mmCIF file of C-alpha atoms in Angstrom:
data_model
loop_
_atom_site.group_PDB
_atom_site.id
_atom_site.type_symbol
_atom_site.label_atom_id
_atom_site.label_comp_id
_atom_site.label_asym_id
_atom_site.label_seq_id
_atom_site.Cartn_x
_atom_site.Cartn_y
_atom_site.Cartn_z
ATOM 1 C CA MET A 1 -30.968 -5.608 147.364
ATOM 2 C CA GLN A 2 -31.594 -5.114 151.003
ATOM 3 C CA ALA A 3 -33.979 -2.825 152.396
ATOM 4 C CA GLN A 4 -32.677 0.739 153.175
ATOM 5 C CA SER A 5 -33.016 0.150 156.674
ATOM 6 C CA GLN A 6 -30.619 -2.733 156.971
ATOM 7 C CA ILE A 7 -27.700 -0.621 155.062
ATOM 8 C CA PRO A 8 -25.374 1.099 157.407
ATOM 9 C CA GLU A 9 -24.946 4.872 157.167
ATOM 10 C CA LEU A 10 -21.251 4.351 156.113
ATOM 11 C CA PHE A 11 -19.909 1.195 154.851
ATOM 12 C CA ASP A 12 -16.149 -0.011 155.636
ATOM 13 C CA VAL A 13 -15.679 -0.865 152.241
ATOM 14 C CA ILE A 14 -17.487 -0.806 148.691
ATOM 15 C CA ILE A 15 -16.268 -2.791 145.999
ATOM 16 C CA LEU A 16 -16.993 -1.121 142.404
ATOM 17 C CA GLY A 17 -16.880 -3.390 139.445
ATOM 18 C CA ALA A 18 -17.893 -6.395 141.464
ATOM 19 C CA SER A 19 -19.292 -8.022 138.494
ATOM 20 C CA GLY A 20 -16.092 -7.789 136.270
ATOM 21 C CA PHE A 21 -13.725 -10.740 135.909
ATOM 22 C CA THR A 22 -11.214 -9.754 138.266
ATOM 23 C CA GLY A 23 -13.653 -7.877 140.502
ATOM 24 C CA LYS A 24 -15.695 -11.162 141.460
ATOM 25 C CA TYR A 25 -12.374 -12.492 142.539
ATOM 26 C CA VAL A 26 -11.668 -9.710 144.886
ATOM 27 C CA VAL A 27 -15.194 -10.324 146.211
ATOM 28 C CA ARG A 28 -14.388 -13.810 146.909
ATOM 29 C CA GLU A 29 -11.423 -12.503 148.995
ATOM 30 C CA ALA A 30 -13.229 -9.834 150.669
ATOM 31 C CA LEU A 31 -15.792 -12.225 151.842
ATOM 32 C CA LYS A 32 -13.032 -14.387 153.397
ATOM 33 C CA LEU A 33 -12.168 -11.164 155.793
ATOM 34 C CA PHE A 34 -15.869 -10.016 156.288
ATOM 35 C CA ASN A 35 -17.086 -9.656 159.768
ATOM 36 C CA PHE A 36 -14.698 -12.004 161.631
ATOM 37 C CA PRO A 37 -14.214 -10.599 165.172
ATOM 38 C CA SER A 38 -10.737 -9.355 164.640
ATOM 39 C CA SER A 39 -11.224 -8.005 160.948
ATOM 40 C CA PRO A 40 -11.884 -4.211 160.770
ATOM 41 C CA ILE A 41 -14.323 -4.934 157.633
ATOM 42 C CA LYS A 42 -17.757 -4.897 159.610
ATOM 43 C CA SER A 43 -19.826 -3.915 156.698
ATOM 44 C CA LEU A 44 -19.280 -4.525 152.972
ATOM 45 C CA ALA A 45 -21.306 -3.519 149.889
ATOM 46 C CA LEU A 46 -20.883 -4.514 146.210
ATOM 47 C CA ALA A 47 -21.518 -1.823 143.299
ATOM 48 C CA GLY A 48 -21.808 -1.831 139.467
ATOM 49 C CA ARG A 49 -24.001 -0.496 136.620
ATOM 50 C CA ASN A 50 -25.875 -3.638 136.323
ATOM 51 C CA PRO A 51 -27.131 -5.208 139.686
ATOM 52 C CA THR A 52 -28.349 -8.420 138.179
ATOM 53 C CA LYS A 53 -24.584 -9.073 137.139
ATOM 54 C CA VAL A 54 -23.356 -8.023 140.691
ATOM 55 C CA LYS A 55 -25.673 -10.286 142.217
ATOM 56 C CA GLN A 56 -24.501 -13.206 140.053
ATOM 57 C CA ALA A 57 -20.709 -12.504 140.842
ATOM 58 C CA LEU A 58 -21.969 -12.436 144.594
ATOM 59 C CA GLN A 59 -23.667 -15.757 144.260
ATOM 60 C CA TRP A 60 -20.527 -17.059 142.401
ATOM 61 C CA ALA A 61 -18.013 -15.892 144.911
ATOM 62 C CA SER A 62 -20.323 -17.187 147.849
ATOM 63 C CA PRO A 63 -23.730 -18.395 147.768
ATOM 64 C CA SER A 64 -24.191 -18.160 151.647
ATOM 65 C CA HIS A 65 -23.613 -14.188 151.581
ATOM 66 C CA SER A 66 -26.108 -13.396 148.811
ATOM 67 C CA LEU A 67 -28.748 -12.273 150.934
ATOM 68 C CA SER A 68 -26.310 -10.482 153.555
ATOM 69 C CA ILE A 69 -24.398 -8.178 151.100
ATOM 70 C CA PRO A 70 -26.093 -4.958 149.874
ATOM 71 C CA ILE A 71 -25.713 -4.421 146.113
ATOM 72 C CA LEU A 72 -25.499 -0.499 144.747
ATOM 73 C CA THR A 73 -25.656 0.748 141.661
ATOM 74 C CA ALA A 74 -23.199 2.863 140.130
ATOM 75 C CA ASP A 75 -21.884 3.857 136.428
ATOM 76 C CA THR A 76 -18.345 5.496 135.598
ATOM 77 C CA THR A 77 -20.157 7.473 133.000
ATOM 78 C CA ASP A 78 -22.876 8.848 135.750
ATOM 79 C CA PRO A 79 -20.749 11.053 138.002
ATOM 80 C CA PRO A 80 -23.502 11.770 140.422
ATOM 81 C CA SER A 81 -23.903 7.966 141.022
ATOM 82 C CA LEU A 82 -20.308 7.899 141.877
ATOM 83 C CA HIS A 83 -20.522 10.658 144.276
ATOM 84 C CA ARG A 84 -23.565 8.835 146.006
ATOM 85 C CA LEU A 85 -21.726 5.825 146.243
ATOM 86 C CA CYS A 86 -18.501 7.333 147.666
ATOM 87 C CA SER A 87 -20.152 9.404 150.171
ATOM 88 C CA GLN A 88 -21.480 5.799 151.599
ATOM 89 C CA THR A 89 -18.011 4.363 152.406
ATOM 90 C CA LYS A 90 -14.854 4.913 154.187
ATOM 91 C CA LEU A 91 -12.808 3.061 151.527
ATOM 92 C CA LEU A 92 -13.557 2.320 147.806
ATOM 93 C CA LEU A 93 -11.899 -0.418 145.825
ATOM 94 C CA ASN A 94 -12.423 0.116 142.200
ATOM 95 C CA CYS A 95 -12.023 -2.817 139.888
ATOM 96 C CA VAL A 96 -13.437 -1.190 136.683
ATOM 97 C CA GLY A 97 -11.027 -0.928 133.959
ATOM 98 C CA PRO A 98 -9.143 -0.203 131.653
ATOM 99 C CA TYR A 99 -8.431 2.585 133.869
ATOM 100 C CA ARG A 100 -7.649 5.117 131.205
ATOM 101 C CA LEU A 101 -11.262 5.040 130.283
ATOM 102 C CA HIS A 102 -12.962 4.684 133.535
ATOM 103 C CA GLY A 103 -10.861 5.573 136.202
ATOM 104 C CA ASP A 104 -10.795 9.435 136.456
ATOM 105 C CA PRO A 105 -14.457 9.871 137.325
ATOM 106 C CA VAL A 106 -14.220 7.369 140.286
ATOM 107 C CA ALA A 107 -10.921 8.977 141.786
ATOM 108 C CA ALA A 108 -12.488 12.432 141.323
ATOM 109 C CA ALA A 109 -15.524 10.982 143.079
ATOM 110 C CA CYS A 110 -13.700 9.761 145.955
ATOM 111 C CA VAL A 111 -11.729 13.147 146.363
ATOM 112 C CA HIS A 112 -15.180 15.036 146.192
ATOM 113 C CA SER A 113 -16.233 12.738 148.912
ATOM 114 C CA GLY A 114 -13.310 12.354 151.146
ATOM 115 C CA CYS A 115 -13.149 8.530 151.097
ATOM 116 C CA ASP A 116 -10.132 6.478 150.634
ATOM 117 C CA TYR A 117 -9.446 4.713 147.290
ATOM 118 C CA LEU A 118 -7.347 1.517 146.077
ATOM 119 C CA ASP A 119 -7.179 0.137 142.828
ATOM 120 C CA ILE A 120 -5.529 -2.655 140.599
ATOM 121 C CA SER A 121 -4.445 -0.853 137.817
ATOM 122 C CA GLY A 122 -1.169 -1.414 135.977
ATOM 123 C CA GLU A 123 -1.436 1.382 133.664
ATOM 124 C CA PRO A 124 1.288 3.894 133.782
ATOM 125 C CA GLU A 125 -0.628 6.979 131.861
ATOM 126 C CA PHE A 126 -3.517 6.464 134.315
ATOM 127 C CA MET A 127 -1.450 6.343 137.478
ATOM 128 C CA GLU A 128 0.941 9.394 136.161
ATOM 129 C CA ARG A 129 -2.174 11.666 135.347
ATOM 130 C CA MET A 130 -3.708 11.017 138.750
ATOM 131 C CA GLU A 131 -0.416 12.027 140.380
ATOM 132 C CA ALA A 132 -0.091 14.981 138.241
ATOM 133 C CA ARG A 133 -3.536 16.238 138.514
ATOM 134 C CA GLN A 134 -3.848 19.103 141.097
ATOM 135 C CA TRP A 135 -6.550 17.633 143.460
ATOM 136 C CA ILE A 136 -6.250 20.328 145.939
ATOM 137 C CA PRO A 137 -4.345 23.726 145.666
ATOM 138 C CA PRO A 138 -0.682 22.887 145.874
ATOM 139 C CA ALA A 139 1.141 23.318 148.801
ATOM 140 C CA VAL A 140 4.285 26.039 149.297
ATOM 141 C CA PRO A 141 21.969 -0.744 145.664
ATOM 142 C CA ASN A 142 22.966 -0.360 142.011
ATOM 143 C CA GLN A 143 20.711 -2.491 140.223
ATOM 144 C CA ILE A 144 17.745 -4.723 140.496
ATOM 145 C CA GLU A 145 16.149 -6.858 137.610
ATOM 146 C CA ALA A 146 12.761 -8.530 138.415
ATOM 147 C CA TYR A 147 11.818 -11.845 136.308
ATOM 148 C CA VAL A 148 8.105 -12.691 136.182
ATOM 149 C CA SER A 149 7.255 -16.250 135.525
ATOM 150 C CA LEU A 150 4.008 -17.467 135.161
ATOM 151 C CA GLU A 151 3.093 -21.331 135.547
ATOM 152 C CA SER A 152 0.275 -23.681 135.399
ATOM 153 C CA ASP A 153 -0.581 -27.302 135.199
ATOM 154 C CA LYS A 154 -2.898 -26.154 132.638
ATOM 155 C CA ARG A 155 -3.194 -23.500 129.838
ATOM 156 C CA ILE A 156 -2.127 -20.198 131.012
ATOM 157 C CA VAL A 157 -4.931 -17.683 129.804
ATOM 158 C CA GLY A 158 -5.526 -13.907 130.753
ATOM 159 C CA ASN A 159 -8.936 -11.875 130.664
ATOM 160 C CA PHE A 160 -9.848 -9.808 127.824
ATOM 161 C CA GLY A 161 -9.833 -6.316 130.122
ATOM 162 C CA THR A 162 -6.195 -7.084 130.690
ATOM 163 C CA TYR A 163 -5.612 -7.328 126.938
ATOM 164 C CA GLN A 164 -7.668 -4.427 126.022
ATOM 165 C CA SER A 165 -5.838 -2.118 128.695
ATOM 166 C CA ALA A 166 -2.574 -3.265 126.787
ATOM 167 C CA VAL A 167 -3.760 -2.392 123.142
ATOM 168 C CA LEU A 168 -5.203 1.062 124.221
ATOM 169 C CA GLY A 169 -1.889 1.756 126.386
ATOM 170 C CA VAL A 170 0.028 1.141 123.231
ATOM 171 C CA ALA A 171 -2.282 3.106 121.006
ATOM 172 C CA ASN A 172 -2.140 6.237 123.201
ATOM 173 C CA ALA A 173 1.635 5.989 124.166
ATOM 174 C CA GLN A 174 2.000 9.617 122.548
ATOM 175 C CA GLU A 175 -0.545 10.956 125.302
ATOM 176 C CA LEU A 176 1.777 9.545 128.071
ATOM 177 C CA GLN A 177 4.536 11.082 126.822
ATOM 178 C CA LYS A 178 3.154 14.190 126.366
ATOM 179 C CA LEU A 179 1.916 14.278 129.986
ATOM 180 C CA ARG A 180 5.239 13.397 131.077
ATOM 181 C CA ARG A 181 6.578 16.406 129.088
ATOM 182 C CA SER A 182 4.251 18.584 130.748
ATOM 183 C CA ARG A 183 4.852 17.710 134.332
ATOM 184 C CA PRO A 184 7.634 19.256 136.346
ATOM 185 C CA ARG A 185 10.718 17.106 136.565
ATOM 186 C CA ARG A 186 10.781 15.195 140.008
ATOM 187 C CA ALA A 187 13.977 14.479 142.290
ATOM 188 C CA ARG A 188 16.195 12.007 140.834
ATOM 189 C CA PRO A 189 18.011 9.677 143.420
ATOM 190 C CA VAL A 190 21.712 9.312 143.420
ATOM 191 C CA ILE A 191 22.340 5.751 142.578
ATOM 192 C CA PRO A 192 26.068 4.570 143.278
ATOM 193 C CA GLY A 193 27.971 2.968 140.784
ATOM 194 C CA PRO A 194 27.565 2.508 136.995
ATOM 195 C CA ALA A 195 24.624 2.506 135.190
ATOM 196 C CA PRO A 196 23.539 -1.110 133.912
ATOM 197 C CA LEU A 197 24.265 -1.494 130.159
ATOM 198 C CA ARG A 198 21.588 -2.477 127.684
ATOM 199 C CA GLY A 199 21.423 -6.063 127.471
ATOM 200 C CA PRO A 200 20.584 -8.450 124.465
ATOM 201 C CA LEU A 201 16.792 -8.744 123.312
ATOM 202 C CA VAL A 202 16.391 -12.239 124.666
ATOM 203 C CA GLU A 203 18.324 -12.948 127.777
ATOM 204 C CA SER A 204 19.334 -16.454 129.063
ATOM 205 C CA GLN A 205 19.170 -15.905 132.577
ATOM 206 C CA LYS A 206 20.955 -19.537 133.782
ATOM 207 C CA ARG A 207 20.808 -18.834 137.675
ATOM 208 C CA ILE A 208 17.055 -18.723 137.752
ATOM 209 C CA GLY A 209 16.449 -21.051 134.975
ATOM 210 C CA LEU A 210 14.694 -18.727 132.687
ATOM 211 C CA TRP A 211 14.541 -17.077 129.203
ATOM 212 C CA ALA A 212 13.629 -13.728 129.748
ATOM 213 C CA ILE A 213 12.635 -10.171 127.632
ATOM 214 C CA LYS A 214 12.036 -6.967 128.634
ATOM 215 C CA LEU A 215 8.555 -6.317 129.951
ATOM 216 C CA PRO A 216 6.955 -3.111 128.958
ATOM 217 C CA SER A 217 4.845 -2.882 132.279
ATOM 218 C CA ALA A 218 4.245 -0.004 134.995
ATOM 219 C CA ASP A 219 6.329 -1.808 137.516
ATOM 220 C CA ALA A 220 9.279 0.180 136.709
ATOM 221 C CA THR A 221 7.458 3.294 136.535
ATOM 222 C CA VAL A 222 6.140 2.819 139.841
ATOM 223 C CA VAL A 223 9.519 2.007 141.508
ATOM 224 C CA ARG A 224 11.097 5.354 139.946
ATOM 225 C CA ARG A 225 7.923 7.428 141.278
ATOM 226 C CA THR A 226 8.544 5.918 144.766
ATOM 227 C CA LEU A 227 12.411 6.704 144.546
ATOM 228 C CA SER A 228 11.436 10.243 143.491
ATOM 229 C CA ILE A 229 9.451 10.576 146.456
ATOM 230 C CA LEU A 230 11.779 9.010 148.650
ATOM 231 C CA THR A 231 14.538 11.386 147.630
ATOM 232 C CA GLU A 232 12.439 14.430 148.367
ATOM 233 C CA ASN A 233 11.352 13.029 151.743
ATOM 234 C CA PRO A 234 14.119 10.475 152.956
ATOM 235 C CA HIS A 235 12.267 9.701 155.926
ATOM 236 C CA GLY A 236 9.115 8.806 154.319
ATOM 237 C CA LEU A 237 5.746 10.557 154.509
ATOM 238 C CA PRO A 238 4.362 11.130 157.898
ATOM 239 C CA GLY A 239 1.175 9.681 159.226
ATOM 240 C CA ALA A 240 -2.264 11.641 159.313
ATOM 241 C CA THR A 241 -2.104 11.328 163.291
ATOM 242 C CA GLU A 242 0.892 9.230 163.805
ATOM 243 C CA SER A 243 2.433 8.717 167.306
ATOM 244 C CA PRO A 244 6.323 9.613 168.274
ATOM 245 C CA GLU A 245 6.813 5.965 168.460
ATOM 246 C CA GLN A 246 5.132 5.322 165.193
ATOM 247 C CA ARG A 247 7.327 8.001 163.640
ATOM 248 C CA GLU A 248 10.547 6.710 164.965
ATOM 249 C CA LYS A 249 9.439 3.286 163.353
ATOM 250 C CA ARG A 250 8.691 4.812 159.969
ATOM 251 C CA GLU A 251 12.015 6.760 159.969
ATOM 252 C CA ALA A 252 13.910 3.517 161.200
ATOM 253 C CA PHE A 253 12.367 1.734 158.245
ATOM 254 C CA TRP A 254 12.961 4.420 155.434
ATOM 255 C CA SER A 255 16.574 4.709 156.444
ATOM 256 C CA THR A 256 17.168 1.162 155.373
ATOM 257 C CA VAL A 257 15.805 1.796 151.976
ATOM 258 C CA LYS A 258 18.347 2.622 149.264
ATOM 259 C CA PRO A 259 17.679 3.516 145.571
ATOM 260 C CA ALA A 260 18.563 1.376 142.701
ATOM 261 C CA HIS A 261 18.283 0.789 139.010
ATOM 262 C CA PHE A 262 15.106 -1.196 138.211
ATOM 263 C CA GLY A 263 13.699 -3.312 135.650
ATOM 264 C CA VAL A 264 11.263 -5.667 134.650
ATOM 265 C CA LYS A 265 11.313 -8.761 132.552
ATOM 266 C CA LEU A 266 8.979 -11.760 131.501
ATOM 267 C CA GLY A 267 10.536 -15.116 132.174
ATOM 268 C CA SER A 268 9.763 -18.340 130.737
ATOM 269 C CA LYS A 269 11.527 -22.112 130.777
ATOM 270 C CA SER A 270 10.310 -22.394 127.079
ATOM 271 C CA LEU A 271 12.186 -20.071 124.581
ATOM 272 C CA LEU A 272 9.069 -20.691 122.380
ATOM 273 C CA ASP A 273 7.197 -18.767 124.818
ATOM 274 C CA ILE A 274 9.510 -15.831 124.693
ATOM 275 C CA PHE A 275 9.044 -15.777 120.682
ATOM 276 C CA ARG A 276 5.199 -15.869 121.334
ATOM 277 C CA PHE A 277 5.552 -12.580 123.354
ATOM 278 C CA ILE A 278 7.482 -10.708 120.935
ATOM 279 C CA ILE A 279 5.139 -11.593 118.199
ATOM 280 C CA LEU A 280 2.115 -10.393 120.494
ATOM 281 C CA GLY A 281 4.021 -7.240 121.059
ATOM 282 C CA ILE A 282 5.050 -6.718 117.283
ATOM 283 C CA SER A 283 1.075 -7.188 116.661
ATOM 284 C CA ILE A 284 -0.022 -4.746 119.266
ATOM 285 C CA GLY A 285 2.783 -2.214 118.161
ATOM 286 C CA LEU A 286 1.894 -2.316 114.524
ATOM 287 C CA LEU A 287 -1.888 -2.275 114.676
ATOM 288 C CA SER A 288 -2.849 -0.483 117.739
ATOM 289 C CA GLY A 289 -2.132 3.098 115.919
ATOM 290 C CA LEU A 290 -4.799 2.785 113.684
ATOM 291 C CA SER A 291 -8.515 2.467 114.176
ATOM 292 C CA PHE A 292 -8.980 -0.695 111.906
ATOM 293 C CA GLY A 293 -5.905 -2.301 113.454
ATOM 294 C CA ARG A 294 -7.443 -1.596 117.033
ATOM 295 C CA TRP A 295 -10.687 -2.911 115.875
ATOM 296 C CA LEU A 296 -8.958 -6.332 114.599
ATOM 297 C CA LEU A 297 -6.974 -6.571 117.780
ATOM 298 C CA LEU A 298 -10.120 -6.279 119.996
ATOM 299 C CA LYS A 299 -12.459 -8.527 117.880
ATOM 300 C CA PHE A 300 -10.071 -11.297 117.697
ATOM 301 C CA PRO A 301 -7.777 -11.211 120.771
ATOM 302 C CA SER A 302 -7.326 -15.187 120.768
ATOM 303 C CA ILE A 303 -5.760 -14.932 117.367
ATOM 304 C CA PHE A 304 -3.481 -11.889 117.948
ATOM 305 C CA SER A 305 -2.399 -12.994 121.461
ATOM 306 C CA LEU A 306 -1.716 -16.533 120.247
ATOM 307 C CA GLY A 307 -3.948 -18.076 122.483
ATOM 308 C CA TRP A 308 -2.765 -16.043 125.501
ATOM 309 C CA PHE A 309 -6.098 -13.875 125.950
ATOM 310 C CA ARG A 310 -9.639 -14.506 125.148
ATOM 311 C CA LYS A 311 -12.819 -12.667 125.614
ATOM 312 C CA ARG A 312 -14.439 -14.972 128.258
ATOM 313 C CA GLY A 313 -11.094 -15.052 130.212
ATOM 314 C CA PRO A 314 -9.599 -18.205 131.756
ATOM 315 C CA SER A 315 -11.764 -20.819 133.250
ATOM 316 C CA GLU A 316 -12.026 -21.120 136.758
ATOM 317 C CA ASP A 317 -9.858 -24.446 136.578
ATOM 318 C CA GLU A 318 -7.125 -22.579 134.600
ATOM 319 C CA VAL A 319 -7.047 -19.865 137.518
ATOM 320 C CA GLU A 320 -7.000 -22.361 140.254
ATOM 321 C CA SER A 321 -4.112 -23.940 138.694
ATOM 322 C CA ALA A 322 -2.025 -21.205 137.864
ATOM 323 C CA SER A 323 0.624 -19.796 140.056
ATOM 324 C CA PHE A 324 3.751 -17.150 139.779
ATOM 325 C CA LYS A 325 7.007 -16.905 140.765
ATOM 326 C CA MET A 326 8.688 -13.387 140.786
ATOM 327 C CA TRP A 327 12.671 -13.165 140.959
ATOM 328 C CA PHE A 328 14.669 -10.206 141.628
ATOM 329 C CA ILE A 329 18.483 -10.500 141.086
ATOM 330 C CA GLY A 330 20.143 -7.581 142.901
ATOM 331 C CA ARG A 331 23.735 -6.246 142.273
ATOM 332 C CA GLY A 332 25.849 -4.164 144.246
ATOM 333 C CA PHE A 333 28.922 -3.080 146.348
ATOM 334 C CA SER A 334 29.970 -4.858 149.540
ATOM 335 C CA ASP A 335 31.801 -1.887 150.641
ATOM 336 C CA SER A 336 30.637 1.827 149.636
ATOM 337 C CA SER A 337 34.150 2.840 149.259
ATOM 338 C CA LEU A 338 34.444 0.881 146.295
ATOM 339 C CA VAL A 339 31.931 3.153 144.502
ATOM 340 C CA SER A 340 34.914 5.804 144.321
ATOM 341 C CA GLN A 341 37.194 3.774 142.830
ATOM 342 C CA GLY A 342 36.865 4.632 138.966
ATOM 343 C CA ASN A 343 35.563 2.017 136.958
ATOM 344 C CA ALA A 344 34.289 -0.383 139.901
ATOM 345 C CA LYS A 345 31.554 -2.829 138.867
ATOM 346 C CA PRO A 346 29.458 -4.286 141.603
ATOM 347 C CA ASP A 347 30.891 -7.105 143.587
ATOM 348 C CA MET A 348 27.832 -8.870 145.261
ATOM 349 C CA GLU A 349 24.808 -10.308 144.109
ATOM 350 C CA ILE A 350 21.467 -11.195 146.029
ATOM 351 C CA ILE A 351 18.868 -13.412 144.522
ATOM 352 C CA THR A 352 15.320 -13.235 146.154
ATOM 353 C CA ARG A 353 11.929 -14.648 144.900
ATOM 354 C CA VAL A 354 8.295 -13.884 145.725
ATOM 355 C CA THR A 355 5.994 -16.774 144.787
ATOM 356 C CA GLY A 356 2.167 -17.163 144.958
ATOM 357 C CA PRO A 357 -1.045 -18.367 143.390
ATOM 358 C CA GLU A 358 -2.343 -17.077 140.245
ATOM 359 C CA ILE A 359 -1.283 -13.596 139.806
ATOM 360 C CA GLY A 360 -3.969 -11.658 138.007
ATOM 361 C CA TYR A 361 -7.333 -12.945 139.778
ATOM 362 C CA ILE A 362 -6.175 -14.777 143.121
ATOM 363 C CA ALA A 363 -2.842 -12.871 144.162
ATOM 364 C CA THR A 364 -3.990 -9.585 143.165
ATOM 365 C CA PRO A 365 -7.254 -9.625 145.072
ATOM 366 C CA ILE A 366 -5.456 -10.807 148.254
ATOM 367 C CA ILE A 367 -2.994 -8.060 148.093
ATOM 368 C CA LEU A 368 -5.698 -5.566 147.272
ATOM 369 C CA MET A 369 -7.708 -6.870 150.356
ATOM 370 C CA GLN A 370 -4.864 -6.729 152.519
ATOM 371 C CA CYS A 371 -4.175 -3.263 151.502
ATOM 372 C CA ALA A 372 -7.622 -2.317 152.526
ATOM 373 C CA LEU A 373 -7.177 -3.888 155.837
ATOM 374 C CA ILE A 374 -4.153 -1.572 156.596
ATOM 375 C CA VAL A 375 -6.244 1.680 155.351
ATOM 376 C CA LEU A 376 -9.232 0.454 157.754
ATOM 377 C CA SER A 377 -7.048 -0.461 160.725
ATOM 378 C CA GLN A 378 -3.933 1.704 160.505
ATOM 379 C CA ARG A 379 -5.204 4.815 158.873
ATOM 380 C CA GLU A 380 -3.239 7.045 161.418
ATOM 381 C CA ILE A 381 0.212 5.915 160.374
ATOM 382 C CA LEU A 382 -0.682 6.289 156.511
ATOM 383 C CA PRO A 383 0.040 9.961 154.769
ATOM 384 C CA LYS A 384 -2.826 11.943 155.383
ATOM 385 C CA GLY A 385 -3.737 12.440 151.501
ATOM 386 C CA GLY A 386 -2.547 12.676 147.933
ATOM 387 C CA VAL A 387 -1.906 10.332 145.248
ATOM 388 C CA PHE A 388 0.908 8.169 146.047
ATOM 389 C CA PRO A 389 2.581 4.987 144.621
ATOM 390 C CA PRO A 390 1.921 1.875 147.044
ATOM 391 C CA GLY A 391 5.539 1.513 148.335
ATOM 392 C CA ILE A 392 5.407 5.095 149.778
ATOM 393 C CA VAL A 393 2.040 4.142 151.482
ATOM 394 C CA PHE A 394 2.138 0.707 152.693
ATOM 395 C CA GLY A 395 6.112 0.418 152.782
ATOM 396 C CA ALA A 396 6.531 0.874 156.601
ATOM 397 C CA THR A 397 3.619 -1.219 157.520
ATOM 398 C CA ASP A 398 3.234 -4.888 157.976
ATOM 399 C CA LEU A 399 1.891 -5.724 154.405
ATOM 400 C CA GLN A 400 4.581 -8.111 153.610
ATOM 401 C CA GLN A 401 3.956 -10.178 156.597
ATOM 402 C CA ARG A 402 -0.143 -10.189 155.957
ATOM 403 C CA LEU A 403 0.781 -11.386 152.665
ATOM 404 C CA GLN A 404 2.839 -14.130 153.982
ATOM 405 C CA GLU A 405 0.047 -15.220 156.197
ATOM 406 C CA ASN A 406 -2.284 -15.237 152.955
ATOM 407 C CA GLY A 407 -0.235 -17.484 150.622
ATOM 408 C CA ILE A 408 2.606 -15.307 149.007
ATOM 409 C CA SER A 409 5.921 -16.282 150.032
ATOM 410 C CA PHE A 410 8.938 -14.022 150.291
ATOM 411 C CA ASP A 411 12.225 -16.003 150.269
ATOM 412 C CA VAL A 412 16.023 -15.225 150.174
ATOM 413 C CA ILE A 413 17.697 -17.599 147.623
ATOM 414 C CA SER A 414 21.256 -16.897 147.453
ATOM 415 C CA LYS A 415 23.892 -14.045 148.287
ATOM 416 C CA SER A 416 27.403 -14.550 146.507
ATOM 417 C CA SER A 417 30.493 -12.741 145.084
ATOM 418 C CA LEU A 418 30.673 -11.395 141.507
ATOM 419 C CA PRO A 419 34.057 -12.161 139.592
ATOM 420 C CA ALA A 420 36.149 -8.748 139.165
#
């Protein structure tokens, strides 16, 4: 750790959980942006409960920075340490999961200290619980299907923390349902046209060359929350100190966003991979509700996940060789007047695609750090405060352009008419 005299009064960014599997990749991405003339990240610190492990993660990420980055100590089971940590930064990046176990005290400390907060959670219960919580006294197209495809020249392997989050999420699904029932109903968007029909368990999506199955992820929940907020605020949320020109730009952007039914599916070129995913889902569903079953699942992740997850996580070669493609198939009406014609069905289809490097440990840190740069450099155009899904916060910013400049591509693949 550096001498106290060398530590600034307020860091631009502190990364908590820097020694975790994903955390060290976030550190590596942050160091690429640290202290460049055009970067708003002029001061950076790393934090965790074990300074030795954090230092090892820093040395792994970039040996040349090992003496210039302060290492701080904080533990999610020690709220005073979190309050001290959050009082030292403008923005905290939280990489400590599972978030249902460790996220609440970190978010609370950020609210208490007044610093901004970003995380990489994919856990619906945690996100909705944070949104439902009263942090401060309360103040008076038709269908899109996303298909996620993971690819690699080597074996695709996930980290144990991701697997643990899934097991605990299924085990505590009743708590999420109870939370949702206890919350007031949010506004629902009016989506033109019929609701999509429930398709087969396993889908053959020939247009993109994939087999697919519904993915029980947080993505659909996040989209629904975004659309609810947008229904209540059709022009988006005003920036903290936005100018008239920035307001006009924000309102123009949100006027182009239309609600649609949204779902996510896991895709693969191999039908065998789809059945492996089904077996994994059945195993977690049957065993996670029992304490002994959870013990088995968490003790032997490689066995029950059929090799997709292991405690030591993927090797660096496995991470570097992997990539992702996320296809979006959107269906809608070429003319809004068609919607009023009784049983009219969508007559147009657009296919787009997002591609990038390995999704969990390379693409995720890139996205997180670009969001951090926006929070630090464009704070005046972001909402003043609150708990919001990322679309509402970053939708009208230049995030897509930033991601394209950092290895994540956005492409329109095709536009076509659908048969009557």
